[in-house]
Short mmCIF file of C-alpha atoms in Angstrom, two decimals:
data_model
loop_
_atom_site.label_atom_id
_atom_site.label_comp_id
_atom_site.label_asym_id
_atom_site.label_seq_id
_atom_site.Cartn_x
_atom_site.Cartn_y
_atom_site.Cartn_z
CA MET A 1 -6.00 12.81 2.64
CA SER A 2 -9.95 12.54 2.54
CA GLY A 3 -12.62 10.46 4.14
CA LYS A 4 -16.16 10.56 5.69
CA LEU A 5 -14.94 12.65 8.85
CA PHE A 6 -12.22 14.84 7.17
CA GLY A 7 -11.12 17.68 8.91
CA LYS A 8 -13.22 16.91 11.97
CA CYS A 9 -12.21 16.77 15.44
CA VAL A 10 -13.69 13.52 17.21
CA VAL A 11 -13.13 13.03 20.98
CA VAL A 12 -13.57 9.36 22.02
CA THR A 13 -13.76 8.18 25.46
CA GLY A 14 -12.56 5.33 26.65
CA ALA A 15 -10.19 4.53 23.33
CA ALA A 16 -7.19 3.49 24.79
CA GLN A 17 -7.89 -0.19 23.72
CA GLY A 18 -10.73 -2.53 22.25
CA ILE A 19 -13.80 -1.02 20.33
CA GLY A 20 -12.84 2.38 21.69
CA MET A 21 -9.30 2.11 20.31
CA GLU A 22 -10.72 0.58 17.02
CA CYS A 23 -13.35 3.35 16.35
CA ALA A 24 -10.64 5.83 17.21
CA ARG A 25 -8.32 4.10 14.38
CA ALA A 26 -11.50 4.15 12.00
CA TYR A 27 -12.34 7.97 12.65
CA HIS A 28 -8.79 8.73 11.86
CA ARG A 29 -8.70 6.53 9.01
CA GLU A 30 -11.76 8.36 7.59
CA GLY A 31 -9.64 11.66 8.03
CA ALA A 32 -10.55 12.96 11.51
CA ARG A 33 -8.70 14.51 14.20
CA VAL A 34 -8.67 12.30 16.95
CA ALA A 35 -8.55 13.00 20.76
CA ILE A 36 -8.40 9.95 22.85
CA LEU A 37 -9.51 10.51 26.73
CA ASP A 38 -8.77 7.49 28.93
CA VAL A 39 -7.99 6.72 32.41
CA SER A 40 -5.01 4.31 31.28
CA LEU A 41 -2.35 6.31 30.83
CA GLU A 42 0.51 4.20 29.31
CA GLN A 43 -2.00 2.52 27.20
CA GLY A 44 -3.63 5.60 26.01
CA GLU A 45 -0.45 7.19 24.94
CA GLN A 46 0.52 4.07 22.99
CA ALA A 47 -2.93 4.02 21.10
CA ALA A 48 -2.64 7.80 20.41
CA ALA A 49 1.39 6.88 18.77
CA ALA A 50 0.04 3.68 17.02
CA ILE A 51 -2.92 5.55 15.44
CA GLY A 52 -0.64 7.92 13.82
CA PRO A 53 -0.59 11.85 13.33
CA GLU A 54 -3.34 14.56 13.97
CA THR A 55 -3.87 11.92 17.18
CA ILE A 56 -3.50 13.29 20.80
CA PHE A 57 -4.27 11.60 24.03
CA VAL A 58 -5.66 13.19 26.87
CA HIS A 59 -5.42 11.68 30.29
CA CYS A 60 -8.88 11.79 32.14
CA ASP A 61 -11.14 9.87 34.44
CA VAL A 62 -14.70 10.41 32.84
CA ALA A 63 -16.21 10.06 36.34
CA SER A 64 -14.92 13.01 37.35
CA ALA A 65 -16.74 16.45 36.33
CA ALA A 66 -13.43 18.02 36.80
CA SER A 67 -11.10 15.55 34.72
CA VAL A 68 -13.92 16.15 32.04
CA GLU A 69 -13.65 19.75 32.04
CA ALA A 70 -9.95 19.50 32.08
CA ALA A 71 -9.57 17.48 29.10
CA ARG A 72 -12.07 19.71 27.17
CA SER A 73 -9.43 22.24 27.59
CA ALA A 74 -6.64 20.43 26.47
CA VAL A 75 -8.44 19.18 23.31
CA LEU A 76 -9.64 22.83 22.47
CA ALA A 77 -5.82 23.87 23.15
CA VAL A 78 -4.83 21.60 20.27
CA PHE A 79 -7.68 21.21 17.84
CA GLY A 80 -9.36 24.27 18.11
CA ARG A 81 -13.03 22.95 18.39
CA VAL A 82 -15.22 19.78 18.49
CA ASP A 83 -16.93 18.06 15.71
CA ALA A 84 -18.07 14.59 17.74
CA LEU A 85 -18.37 13.25 20.70
CA HIS A 86 -18.15 9.32 21.02
CA ASN A 87 -19.03 8.16 24.82
CA ASN A 88 -17.27 4.73 24.68
CA ALA A 89 -15.63 4.48 28.09
CA GLY A 90 -17.26 1.58 30.22
CA ILE A 91 -16.52 -0.97 32.95
CA ALA A 92 -18.45 -4.90 33.12
CA THR A 93 -17.67 -6.13 36.35
CA PRO A 94 -18.76 -7.72 38.47
CA SER A 95 -20.33 -10.76 37.29
CA LYS A 96 -23.36 -10.76 39.76
CA PRO A 97 -26.72 -10.50 40.17
CA LEU A 98 -28.62 -7.89 41.91
CA HIS A 99 -28.75 -9.37 45.72
CA GLU A 100 -25.13 -10.11 45.73
CA THR A 101 -23.94 -6.86 44.01
CA ASP A 102 -22.41 -4.19 46.78
CA GLU A 103 -23.35 -0.62 47.03
CA GLU A 104 -19.26 0.34 45.69
CA GLU A 105 -19.69 -1.90 42.66
CA TRP A 106 -23.22 -0.52 42.10
CA ASP A 107 -22.07 3.11 41.78
CA LYS A 108 -18.94 2.36 40.29
CA LEU A 109 -20.52 1.12 37.14
CA PHE A 110 -23.00 4.00 37.16
CA GLN A 111 -20.24 6.31 37.65
CA VAL A 112 -18.21 5.02 34.81
CA ASN A 113 -20.89 3.75 32.46
CA LEU A 114 -23.66 6.26 32.62
CA LYS A 115 -22.81 9.41 34.93
CA SER A 116 -19.61 9.97 32.36
CA VAL A 117 -22.37 10.96 29.84
CA LEU A 118 -23.62 13.81 31.89
CA TRP A 119 -20.12 15.25 32.35
CA THR A 120 -18.96 14.90 28.73
CA THR A 121 -22.60 16.33 27.47
CA LYS A 122 -22.19 19.44 30.26
CA HIS A 123 -18.68 19.99 28.94
CA PHE A 124 -18.96 19.68 25.31
CA TYR A 125 -22.19 20.67 24.64
CA LYS A 126 -21.66 24.38 23.38
CA ASP A 127 -18.57 23.30 21.09
CA LEU A 128 -20.79 20.37 20.04
CA LYS A 129 -23.59 23.09 19.14
CA ALA A 130 -21.29 25.57 17.50
CA THR A 131 -20.38 22.56 15.02
CA LYS A 132 -23.58 20.79 14.90
CA GLY A 133 -21.69 18.20 16.22
CA PRO A 134 -23.25 14.42 16.59
CA ILE A 135 -23.11 12.14 19.86
CA LEU A 136 -22.74 8.18 19.94
CA ASN A 137 -23.06 6.50 22.81
CA THR A 138 -21.79 2.66 23.17
CA ALA A 139 -24.24 0.58 24.40
CA SER A 140 -24.77 -3.13 24.29
CA MET A 141 -27.39 -5.68 23.12
CA VAL A 142 -27.66 -6.53 26.80
CA GLY A 143 -29.18 -3.35 27.43
CA LEU A 144 -32.30 -4.29 24.98
CA ILE A 145 -32.37 -8.37 25.97
CA GLY A 146 -30.76 -8.77 29.20
CA GLN A 147 -27.99 -10.85 30.44
CA PRO A 148 -27.85 -13.31 33.53
CA ASN A 149 -25.13 -12.31 36.05
CA HIS A 150 -24.79 -8.99 35.00
CA ALA A 151 -27.58 -6.97 36.88
CA ALA A 152 -25.91 -3.59 37.48
CA TYR A 153 -23.87 -3.48 33.89
CA VAL A 154 -27.65 -4.15 32.16
CA ALA A 155 -29.07 -1.52 34.13
CA THR A 156 -26.39 0.69 32.92
CA LYS A 157 -26.76 -0.03 29.31
CA GLY A 158 -30.36 -0.02 29.39
CA ALA A 159 -30.26 3.34 31.06
CA LEU A 160 -28.11 4.78 28.32
CA ILE A 161 -30.33 3.08 25.67
CA SER A 162 -33.29 5.09 27.44
CA LEU A 163 -31.25 8.25 27.87
CA THR A 164 -29.87 8.61 24.16
CA LYS A 165 -33.44 8.83 22.74
CA ALA A 166 -33.81 11.78 25.31
CA MET A 167 -30.95 13.59 24.25
CA ALA A 168 -31.79 13.22 20.53
CA LEU A 169 -34.97 14.88 21.40
CA ASP A 170 -33.58 17.69 23.62
CA TYR A 171 -30.55 18.37 20.66
CA ALA A 172 -32.44 18.08 18.06
CA THR A 173 -32.75 21.68 17.62
CA ASP A 174 -29.66 22.30 17.93
CA GLY A 175 -28.57 20.25 14.97
CA ILE A 176 -26.95 17.67 17.36
CA ARG A 177 -27.58 14.16 16.28
CA VAL A 178 -27.54 11.76 19.40
CA ASN A 179 -27.56 7.91 18.51
CA ALA A 180 -26.22 4.71 20.28
CA ILE A 181 -24.60 1.69 19.23
CA CYS A 182 -25.04 -1.57 20.79
CA PRO A 183 -22.52 -4.45 20.02
CA ALA A 184 -23.29 -8.15 21.21
CA GLY A 185 -19.98 -10.22 21.41
CA VAL A 186 -16.92 -8.31 20.57
CA TRP A 187 -13.38 -9.56 21.65
CA THR A 188 -11.65 -7.04 23.65
CA PRO A 189 -9.38 -6.75 26.90
CA MET A 190 -12.39 -6.13 28.79
CA LEU A 191 -14.66 -9.29 27.07
CA ARG A 192 -11.72 -11.27 27.60
CA ARG A 193 -11.40 -10.01 31.77
CA TRP A 194 -15.19 -11.00 31.53
CA ALA A 195 -14.55 -14.44 30.27
CA ALA A 196 -11.96 -15.23 32.76
CA GLU A 197 -14.35 -14.56 35.75
CA GLN A 198 -17.10 -17.29 34.49
CA GLU A 199 -16.63 -20.83 36.17
CA ASN A 200 -16.66 -22.19 32.63
CA GLU A 201 -14.13 -20.29 30.83
CA ALA A 202 -13.29 -23.02 28.54
CA ASP A 203 -16.87 -22.83 26.79
CA ILE A 204 -17.36 -18.89 26.76
CA THR A 205 -15.14 -18.84 23.03
CA SER A 206 -17.52 -21.40 21.85
CA TYR A 207 -20.65 -19.85 23.55
CA LEU A 208 -19.78 -16.28 22.09
CA ASP A 209 -19.15 -18.20 18.21
CA ARG A 210 -22.70 -19.20 18.51
CA ILE A 211 -24.99 -16.27 19.44
CA HIS A 212 -24.12 -14.48 16.22
CA PRO A 213 -26.02 -15.70 13.17
CA LEU A 214 -23.67 -13.74 10.95
CA GLY A 215 -20.60 -15.80 12.14
CA ASN A 216 -17.80 -16.18 15.01
CA CYS A 217 -17.40 -13.76 17.89
CA PRO A 218 -15.82 -10.49 15.78
CA GLU A 219 -13.19 -8.32 16.57
CA GLY A 220 -13.74 -4.16 17.15
CA ASP A 221 -13.30 -3.20 13.57
CA VAL A 222 -17.06 -4.26 13.04
CA ILE A 223 -18.22 -1.55 15.43
CA ALA A 224 -16.00 1.15 14.61
CA ASP A 225 -17.36 0.93 10.77
CA ALA A 226 -20.54 1.49 12.04
CA ALA A 227 -19.62 3.93 14.46
CA ALA A 228 -17.93 5.95 11.55
CA PHE A 229 -20.53 5.96 9.44
CA LEU A 230 -23.34 7.36 12.57
CA LEU A 231 -20.80 9.97 12.85
CA SER A 232 -20.10 10.91 9.65
CA ASP A 233 -22.91 13.15 7.18
CA SER A 234 -23.93 10.19 5.56
CA ALA A 235 -26.29 9.78 8.66
CA ARG A 236 -27.09 12.96 9.02
CA PHE A 237 -30.60 12.25 8.87
CA ILE A 238 -30.73 9.59 11.98
CA THR A 239 -30.97 10.21 15.33
CA GLY A 240 -32.29 8.29 18.32
CA CYS A 241 -31.20 5.21 16.60
CA ILE A 242 -30.36 2.33 18.83
CA LEU A 243 -28.43 0.36 16.11
CA PRO A 244 -27.63 -3.24 16.86
CA VAL A 245 -24.18 -4.22 15.39
CA SER A 246 -24.79 -7.78 16.35
CA GLY A 247 -24.20 -9.72 13.58
CA GLY A 248 -28.03 -10.67 14.38
CA ALA A 249 -27.63 -11.63 18.11
CA GLU A 250 -31.09 -10.49 18.92
CA LEU A 251 -32.83 -12.41 16.17
CA GLY A 252 -31.94 -15.60 18.15
CA TYR A 253 -29.08 -17.51 19.02
CA ARG A 254 -27.85 -20.58 16.62
CA LEU A 255 -28.03 -24.22 17.82
#
């Protein structure tokens, strides 16, 4: 077996479904050993089994420092090293403007989407320094261009984009590259839940198809292929990159 990630151990958070699972699948296809970290026990186990050999599931709540620390120990017990970290875990609800967002909703979004990166970086930093392994953060186009009625979610993704740049500078001397990937619309279970929350759910599919100049709203494989590149040695001189994988959505929506 060979591939761009052959022999490497890649840790992916939030990989029980959606973009994370598609990325884990792509990493495995490129020859990596993959550790799926997710809070969803049943879905995580199913994802690891579906992806195949050299893939493990570790139950982990990325919003908890203790849970991330325990997950690291579990990964090292099986694979003995960590060569790359993909911070993918995230939530998108609620769909509200800021004045309608309560403190609990705000805190939950920041704990999962942003503070989780603090915990994974703290606990995997030494392992990545030893292997000069890259970090990839799943951000979003909304962190660059905004989105109505998603104030807290947009705030987390905008902060993650800025954090990525700061991390890239901090860890460059360690040989750790840090990049972020920015999807626009991608059909995932989370996006389908978001669509169901909207008043005009019947129009959402048409809307999501229109915003991507290159074509209809894609599945997660388009993100996974770009992510595999950014974690590979082919991207060895790329760091601090905020990469749109959006079908050109940021260039202007189609009429």
